[in-house]
Amino acid sequence: MEISSIINSLNDAQRVAVSAPGQAMLVLAGAGSGKTRVLVHRIAWHIQVDGVSPHNILAVTFTNKAATEMRGRIEELLNISARSMWIGTFHGLAHRLLRRHAKQAGLTESFQVIDADDQLRLIKRLLKNLSLDEAKWPPKQAQWFINAQKDEGVRAKHMLDSGDFYQRQMIAIYRAYEEVCERSSLVDFAELLLRAHELLRDNEDVLAFYQQRFRFVHVDEFQDTNTIQYAWLRLLTEGRDNLFVVGDDDQSIYGWRGAKIENIYNFQSHYPNHKVVRLEQNYRSSGQILKAANSLIANNDGRMGKELWTDAGDGEPISLYTAFNEQDEAYFVVEKIRQWVNDGGRRSDVAILYRSNAQSRQFEEKLMSTGTPYRVYGGLRFFERMEIKNALAYLRLMSNRHDDASFERVVNTPARGLGAKTLDDIRALARGQGISLWQAAAESIAQGKLSARAANAMKGFMALIKQLADEVEDKELFEKVKAVVEHSGLIGLYKKEKGDKGEARVENLEELVNAARLFDYDDDNGENLGELDMFLAHAALEAGDMQGDDYEDCVQLMTLHSAKGLEFKQVFLVGLEDGLFPSLQSTEDPARLEEERRLCYVGITRAMEQLYLTHAESRRLYGKESYPRPSRFIREIPPEFIQEIRLRANVSRPVTATVQPRSSMLGGSYKLGQRVSHAKFGEGVVLQMEGEGAQERVQINFHEVGLKWLMVSYAKLEAL
């Protein structure tokens, strides 16, 4: 029997995993260790060596792209069709089960699957029918609650009244939602998994059929499974020890969306007759990068344990850059990318990884200013994000009441009780008389064309816009933006969103205040625009340019969560500061801190050749200025793997080293102790200087605003 094509390309550990006798198996696959290759070759081994029919194979992945890749590689390896295999995502395979057994699952044959947007719209209609105010019971919060219960296998009827008013109301919404879906024969994504589990659990004949059919069950990214996913895997493999899972407890980073790292730990007790194989040889990163990753993750307790290694050599040491502030950090990163490209490197081989979406703005601005194409992977650029557009719409309406697009965007955001009919009537009046929506709204109120409730809501909105405009008329730009962020109701709206998404929206709004504070107003172009209008024009231009297409050679920007599964020759892991990464919330929760450390481990192991770690001595983020400590994650990497660099030279020294003041006569533009004046920050005293020419920076203690690092070429300082 020909097996060389299956095992010849594998290393020793991979061969053990692929060729082991049929039994429950946990393959701990480290980053870059070839886990997909092992899954594909294990399935090929069953077919080619064990004589198993493709009809008897089940393989579960987390994305359709991964399923398609797996199917294609099996067909290429064995030169057969994989159509009879069940290879797909959890949701896709659950849907397939329910279509085949709709009646036994309690569904009509014509049931419809609704996506997250459709589900949200349904919940909004339901809240209206229940006479619940969306401001008090946000639809997204109800959606999160419903899906979280389903992911745990819990129906509304299973939930007990604990006496908590919020919980009681959410259970009532969940129950009403279930009734509507049942009546309309609708199935959401979470319901697919729950209903498939219930189908197998409650129908012995169906369960027996699929247990018999699927002689071998394979699962990719096992550490990312949630409660209900693992529950139906256990049903399918109950008493058969035919579950083959590939995962990595060190890369479990999705606890916030329901993934249970406990599943990978409990596997061994649930399947006593199991085998564990560790894939530790890495084919992606250099030795120095892997040693740093190993040292970092060793600080987590309760790991199953593995040590990544490579035979490709140590490569370059990890570079650590201590920036003066977030602007200097972005300047350094973009300058390094420019050097990389000038030396013949491709931009698409470079990634900037950050913990929070709000961090992207500084890098976007610096990349734009240098004409460097970039793409925000898996997300929107800063000024394209919904919450930012909403805040800018308030600002535009304050500047120009006749901006119909902005009026439409925020007249009912947050919800004010203005119904679709009210807005349709206002639009019709505006069209009929050729006036703006603002004018049409005022006229509708004056002529008594609106209901009392709608008139009061519209008056409140218009009064808010006028009040905001009047109160900030003579204030600085950042104060205008801050007033909108704080008083528009947007912060309250997004704080009610459960999970990381709502938190990220709030952080982005606070970062918008920082963008306004740092905005360099220059009307030398003769357009005679005020600072607010110039800022709004700047935002519009940034939202519409420089976003590279998929096929273009452009720098990749992304959150660390989005980076999982990807690899780049040059990686910048930025913002490594306590309170930012790890996040402030995680520092008091050991479990969350360990997940943050795993996230850092994932970021480090994305790098193939060059890895840069950066942190700032001072940072203004989310509208607040701080002087953070370097991240504990930096301190957990032994100093022998790190080369700390500065602007003018590469030097090896302890990570905790601080900037030493230069002497007062080093030939720079300024002297220590010199008094200077800045147009925005007022008078101050020069305390430190570093760099030369275009890279020269000065630290100034301003009388009004305190310490700031400024680039001399941009600051327009005046010596006193």
PDB file of C-alpha atoms in Angstrom, residues 413-580:
ATOM      1  CA  THR A 413     -29.365  58.378  17.175  1.00  0.00           C
ATOM      2  CA  PRO A 414     -29.622  57.674  20.045  1.00  0.00           C
ATOM      3  CA  ALA A 415     -33.294  56.741  19.713  1.00  0.00           C
ATOM      4  CA  ARG A 416     -35.604  59.642  20.621  1.00  0.00           C
ATOM      5  CA  GLY A 417     -38.955  58.129  19.725  1.00  0.00           C
ATOM      6  CA  LEU A 418     -39.076  59.616  16.227  1.00  0.00           C
ATOM      7  CA  GLY A 419     -40.870  57.050  14.095  1.00  0.00           C
ATOM      8  CA  ALA A 420     -40.452  56.310  10.398  1.00  0.00           C
ATOM      9  CA  LYS A 421     -43.728  58.084   9.498  1.00  0.00           C
ATOM     10  CA  THR A 422     -42.654  61.302  11.225  1.00  0.00           C
ATOM     11  CA  LEU A 423     -39.367  61.359   9.331  1.00  0.00           C
ATOM     12  CA  ASP A 424     -41.079  60.461   6.032  1.00  0.00           C
ATOM     13  CA  ASP A 425     -43.460  63.409   6.470  1.00  0.00           C
ATOM     14  CA  ILE A 426     -40.552  65.769   7.152  1.00  0.00           C
ATOM     15  CA  ARG A 427     -38.715  64.501   4.066  1.00  0.00           C
ATOM     16  CA  ALA A 428     -41.828  64.998   1.928  1.00  0.00           C
ATOM     17  CA  LEU A 429     -42.234  68.569   3.171  1.00  0.00           C
ATOM     18  CA  ALA A 430     -38.556  69.310   2.498  1.00  0.00           C
ATOM     19  CA  ARG A 431     -38.815  67.974  -1.057  1.00  0.00           C
ATOM     20  CA  GLY A 432     -42.086  69.761  -1.744  1.00  0.00           C
ATOM     21  CA  GLN A 433     -40.834  73.178  -0.620  1.00  0.00           C
ATOM     22  CA  GLY A 434     -37.205  72.806  -1.627  1.00  0.00           C
ATOM     23  CA  ILE A 435     -35.940  73.393   1.910  1.00  0.00           C
ATOM     24  CA  SER A 436     -33.561  71.538   4.220  1.00  0.00           C
ATOM     25  CA  LEU A 437     -34.712  68.822   6.610  1.00  0.00           C
ATOM     26  CA  TRP A 438     -33.873  71.100   9.544  1.00  0.00           C
ATOM     27  CA  GLN A 439     -36.161  73.802   8.138  1.00  0.00           C
ATOM     28  CA  ALA A 440     -38.858  71.240   7.359  1.00  0.00           C
ATOM     29  CA  ALA A 441     -38.698  69.912  10.926  1.00  0.00           C
ATOM     30  CA  ALA A 442     -39.041  73.438  12.354  1.00  0.00           C
ATOM     31  CA  GLU A 443     -41.959  74.207  10.059  1.00  0.00           C
ATOM     32  CA  SER A 444     -43.685  70.933  10.916  1.00  0.00           C
ATOM     33  CA  ILE A 445     -43.478  71.810  14.610  1.00  0.00           C
ATOM     34  CA  ALA A 446     -44.707  75.378  14.050  1.00  0.00           C
ATOM     35  CA  GLN A 447     -47.685  74.215  11.972  1.00  0.00           C
ATOM     36  CA  GLY A 448     -48.631  71.458  14.418  1.00  0.00           C
ATOM     37  CA  LYS A 449     -48.103  68.721  11.830  1.00  0.00           C
ATOM     38  CA  LEU A 450     -46.382  66.400  14.299  1.00  0.00           C
ATOM     39  CA  SER A 451     -47.906  64.441  17.136  1.00  0.00           C
ATOM     40  CA  ALA A 452     -47.248  65.811  20.605  1.00  0.00           C
ATOM     41  CA  ARG A 453     -44.730  63.062  21.338  1.00  0.00           C
ATOM     42  CA  ALA A 454     -42.889  63.487  18.014  1.00  0.00           C
ATOM     43  CA  ALA A 455     -42.913  67.290  18.347  1.00  0.00           C
ATOM     44  CA  ASN A 456     -41.374  67.122  21.812  1.00  0.00           C
ATOM     45  CA  ALA A 457     -38.723  64.672  20.631  1.00  0.00           C
ATOM     46  CA  MET A 458     -37.833  66.851  17.634  1.00  0.00           C
ATOM     47  CA  LYS A 459     -37.751  70.016  19.746  1.00  0.00           C
ATOM     48  CA  GLY A 460     -35.390  68.279  22.152  1.00  0.00           C
ATOM     49  CA  PHE A 461     -33.054  67.246  19.343  1.00  0.00           C
ATOM     50  CA  MET A 462     -32.977  70.691  17.747  1.00  0.00           C
ATOM     51  CA  ALA A 463     -32.463  72.347  21.112  1.00  0.00           C
ATOM     52  CA  LEU A 464     -29.547  70.001  21.829  1.00  0.00           C
ATOM     53  CA  ILE A 465     -27.808  70.956  18.575  1.00  0.00           C
ATOM     54  CA  LYS A 466     -28.327  74.681  19.216  1.00  0.00           C
ATOM     55  CA  GLN A 467     -27.214  74.421  22.830  1.00  0.00           C
ATOM     56  CA  LEU A 468     -24.057  72.510  21.909  1.00  0.00           C
ATOM     57  CA  ALA A 469     -23.212  75.028  19.182  1.00  0.00           C
ATOM     58  CA  ASP A 470     -23.784  78.032  21.480  1.00  0.00           C
ATOM     59  CA  GLU A 471     -21.863  76.628  24.435  1.00  0.00           C
ATOM     60  CA  VAL A 472     -18.711  75.734  22.492  1.00  0.00           C
ATOM     61  CA  GLU A 473     -18.656  78.592  20.006  1.00  0.00           C
ATOM     62  CA  ASP A 474     -15.573  80.243  21.499  1.00  0.00           C
ATOM     63  CA  LYS A 475     -13.875  77.099  22.770  1.00  0.00           C
ATOM     64  CA  GLU A 476     -10.994  75.115  21.327  1.00  0.00           C
ATOM     65  CA  LEU A 477     -11.624  72.399  18.769  1.00  0.00           C
ATOM     66  CA  PHE A 478     -11.039  69.484  21.134  1.00  0.00           C
ATOM     67  CA  GLU A 479     -13.500  71.004  23.611  1.00  0.00           C
ATOM     68  CA  LYS A 480     -16.151  71.145  20.894  1.00  0.00           C
ATOM     69  CA  VAL A 481     -15.593  67.511  20.040  1.00  0.00           C
ATOM     70  CA  LYS A 482     -15.526  66.548  23.701  1.00  0.00           C
ATOM     71  CA  ALA A 483     -18.859  68.322  24.281  1.00  0.00           C
ATOM     72  CA  VAL A 484     -20.482  66.330  21.469  1.00  0.00           C
ATOM     73  CA  VAL A 485     -19.040  63.052  22.694  1.00  0.00           C
ATOM     74  CA  GLU A 486     -20.181  63.670  26.268  1.00  0.00           C
ATOM     75  CA  HIS A 487     -23.596  65.293  25.699  1.00  0.00           C
ATOM     76  CA  SER A 488     -24.953  63.787  22.485  1.00  0.00           C
ATOM     77  CA  GLY A 489     -25.902  60.535  24.226  1.00  0.00           C
ATOM     78  CA  LEU A 490     -23.579  58.465  22.036  1.00  0.00           C
ATOM     79  CA  ILE A 491     -21.372  57.371  24.950  1.00  0.00           C
ATOM     80  CA  GLY A 492     -24.402  56.148  26.881  1.00  0.00           C
ATOM     81  CA  LEU A 493     -25.730  54.390  23.795  1.00  0.00           C
ATOM     82  CA  TYR A 494     -22.558  52.387  23.217  1.00  0.00           C
ATOM     83  CA  LYS A 495     -21.914  51.666  26.885  1.00  0.00           C
ATOM     84  CA  LYS A 496     -25.132  49.655  26.824  1.00  0.00           C
ATOM     85  CA  GLU A 497     -23.703  47.351  24.161  1.00  0.00           C
ATOM     86  CA  LYS A 498     -22.417  44.215  25.807  1.00  0.00           C
ATOM     87  CA  GLY A 499     -18.992  42.788  25.090  1.00  0.00           C
ATOM     88  CA  ASP A 500     -15.861  44.279  23.547  1.00  0.00           C
ATOM     89  CA  LYS A 501     -17.652  45.956  20.633  1.00  0.00           C
ATOM     90  CA  GLY A 502     -19.470  48.531  22.768  1.00  0.00           C
ATOM     91  CA  GLU A 503     -16.324  49.189  24.779  1.00  0.00           C
ATOM     92  CA  ALA A 504     -14.342  49.704  21.565  1.00  0.00           C
ATOM     93  CA  ARG A 505     -16.899  52.215  20.274  1.00  0.00           C
ATOM     94  CA  VAL A 506     -16.588  54.259  23.471  1.00  0.00           C
ATOM     95  CA  GLU A 507     -12.783  54.141  23.218  1.00  0.00           C
ATOM     96  CA  ASN A 508     -12.951  55.330  19.612  1.00  0.00           C
ATOM     97  CA  LEU A 509     -15.134  58.300  20.563  1.00  0.00           C
ATOM     98  CA  GLU A 510     -12.683  59.263  23.284  1.00  0.00           C
ATOM     99  CA  GLU A 511      -9.846  58.924  20.787  1.00  0.00           C
ATOM    100  CA  LEU A 512     -11.704  61.329  18.474  1.00  0.00           C
ATOM    101  CA  VAL A 513     -11.289  63.979  21.181  1.00  0.00           C
ATOM    102  CA  ASN A 514      -7.553  63.286  21.123  1.00  0.00           C
ATOM    103  CA  ALA A 515      -7.494  63.587  17.327  1.00  0.00           C
ATOM    104  CA  ALA A 516      -9.057  67.033  17.634  1.00  0.00           C
ATOM    105  CA  ARG A 517      -6.585  68.056  20.351  1.00  0.00           C
ATOM    106  CA  LEU A 518      -3.633  67.160  18.117  1.00  0.00           C
ATOM    107  CA  PHE A 519      -5.136  68.530  14.896  1.00  0.00           C
ATOM    108  CA  ASP A 520      -2.739  70.958  13.266  1.00  0.00           C
ATOM    109  CA  TYR A 521      -4.936  73.849  12.068  1.00  0.00           C
ATOM    110  CA  ASP A 522      -3.340  75.648   9.154  1.00  0.00           C
ATOM    111  CA  ASP A 523      -5.357  78.041   6.992  1.00  0.00           C
ATOM    112  CA  ASP A 524      -2.435  79.151   4.875  1.00  0.00           C
ATOM    113  CA  ASN A 525      -4.237  77.632   1.872  1.00  0.00           C
ATOM    114  CA  GLY A 526      -6.492  80.675   1.782  1.00  0.00           C
ATOM    115  CA  GLU A 527      -9.782  78.811   2.033  1.00  0.00           C
ATOM    116  CA  ASN A 528     -10.733  80.855   5.106  1.00  0.00           C
ATOM    117  CA  LEU A 529     -12.262  77.848   6.856  1.00  0.00           C
ATOM    118  CA  GLY A 530     -12.690  77.785  10.609  1.00  0.00           C
ATOM    119  CA  GLU A 531     -10.830  75.163  12.643  1.00  0.00           C
ATOM    120  CA  LEU A 532     -13.919  72.966  13.039  1.00  0.00           C
ATOM    121  CA  ASP A 533     -14.666  72.989   9.316  1.00  0.00           C
ATOM    122  CA  MET A 534     -11.036  72.239   8.522  1.00  0.00           C
ATOM    123  CA  PHE A 535     -11.132  69.298  10.936  1.00  0.00           C
ATOM    124  CA  LEU A 536     -14.346  67.982   9.363  1.00  0.00           C
ATOM    125  CA  ALA A 537     -12.820  68.296   5.900  1.00  0.00           C
ATOM    126  CA  HIS A 538      -9.708  66.490   7.146  1.00  0.00           C
ATOM    127  CA  ALA A 539     -11.888  63.643   8.495  1.00  0.00           C
ATOM    128  CA  ALA A 540     -13.805  63.334   5.226  1.00  0.00           C
ATOM    129  CA  LEU A 541     -10.601  63.175   3.193  1.00  0.00           C
ATOM    130  CA  GLU A 542      -9.061  60.560   5.483  1.00  0.00           C
ATOM    131  CA  ALA A 543     -12.204  58.422   5.252  1.00  0.00           C
ATOM    132  CA  GLY A 544     -12.081  58.390   1.474  1.00  0.00           C
ATOM    133  CA  ASP A 545      -8.479  57.844   0.447  1.00  0.00           C
ATOM    134  CA  MET A 546      -5.441  55.612   0.817  1.00  0.00           C
ATOM    135  CA  GLN A 547      -7.330  52.457   1.824  1.00  0.00           C
ATOM    136  CA  GLY A 548      -5.591  49.852  -0.300  1.00  0.00           C
ATOM    137  CA  ASP A 549      -7.524  47.225  -2.227  1.00  0.00           C
ATOM    138  CA  ASP A 550      -7.007  43.538  -1.495  1.00  0.00           C
ATOM    139  CA  TYR A 551      -4.774  43.093  -4.540  1.00  0.00           C
ATOM    140  CA  GLU A 552      -2.558  46.113  -3.797  1.00  0.00           C
ATOM    141  CA  ASP A 553       0.818  45.982  -2.079  1.00  0.00           C
ATOM    142  CA  CYS A 554      -0.108  47.774   1.132  1.00  0.00           C
ATOM    143  CA  VAL A 555       0.781  47.739   4.821  1.00  0.00           C
ATOM    144  CA  GLN A 556      -1.626  45.716   6.968  1.00  0.00           C
ATOM    145  CA  LEU A 557      -3.123  47.254  10.126  1.00  0.00           C
ATOM    146  CA  MET A 558      -5.150  45.062  12.469  1.00  0.00           C
ATOM    147  CA  THR A 559      -6.064  44.196  16.014  1.00  0.00           C
ATOM    148  CA  LEU A 560      -4.261  41.283  17.608  1.00  0.00           C
ATOM    149  CA  HIS A 561      -7.467  39.247  17.542  1.00  0.00           C
ATOM    150  CA  SER A 562      -7.723  39.725  13.770  1.00  0.00           C
ATOM    151  CA  ALA A 563      -4.099  38.615  13.299  1.00  0.00           C
ATOM    152  CA  LYS A 564      -4.613  35.033  14.450  1.00  0.00           C
ATOM    153  CA  GLY A 565      -3.810  32.581  11.668  1.00  0.00           C
ATOM    154  CA  LEU A 566      -1.785  35.122   9.673  1.00  0.00           C
ATOM    155  CA  GLU A 567       1.967  35.626   9.273  1.00  0.00           C
ATOM    156  CA  PHE A 568       4.194  38.511   8.145  1.00  0.00           C
ATOM    157  CA  LYS A 569       7.902  38.966   7.565  1.00  0.00           C
ATOM    158  CA  GLN A 570       7.976  42.191   9.575  1.00  0.00           C
ATOM    159  CA  VAL A 571       5.660  42.788  12.552  1.00  0.00           C
ATOM    160  CA  PHE A 572       5.231  45.835  14.778  1.00  0.00           C
ATOM    161  CA  LEU A 573       3.531  44.992  18.080  1.00  0.00           C
ATOM    162  CA  VAL A 574       2.667  48.464  19.367  1.00  0.00           C
ATOM    163  CA  GLY A 575       1.301  50.036  22.547  1.00  0.00           C
ATOM    164  CA  LEU A 576       2.876  47.571  24.961  1.00  0.00           C
ATOM    165  CA  GLU A 577       2.000  49.404  28.158  1.00  0.00           C
ATOM    166  CA  ASP A 578       0.304  48.310  31.360  1.00  0.00           C
ATOM    167  CA  GLY A 579      -3.304  49.474  31.201  1.00  0.00           C
ATOM    168  CA  LEU A 580      -3.395  49.266  27.416  1.00  0.00           C
TER     169      LEU A 580
END
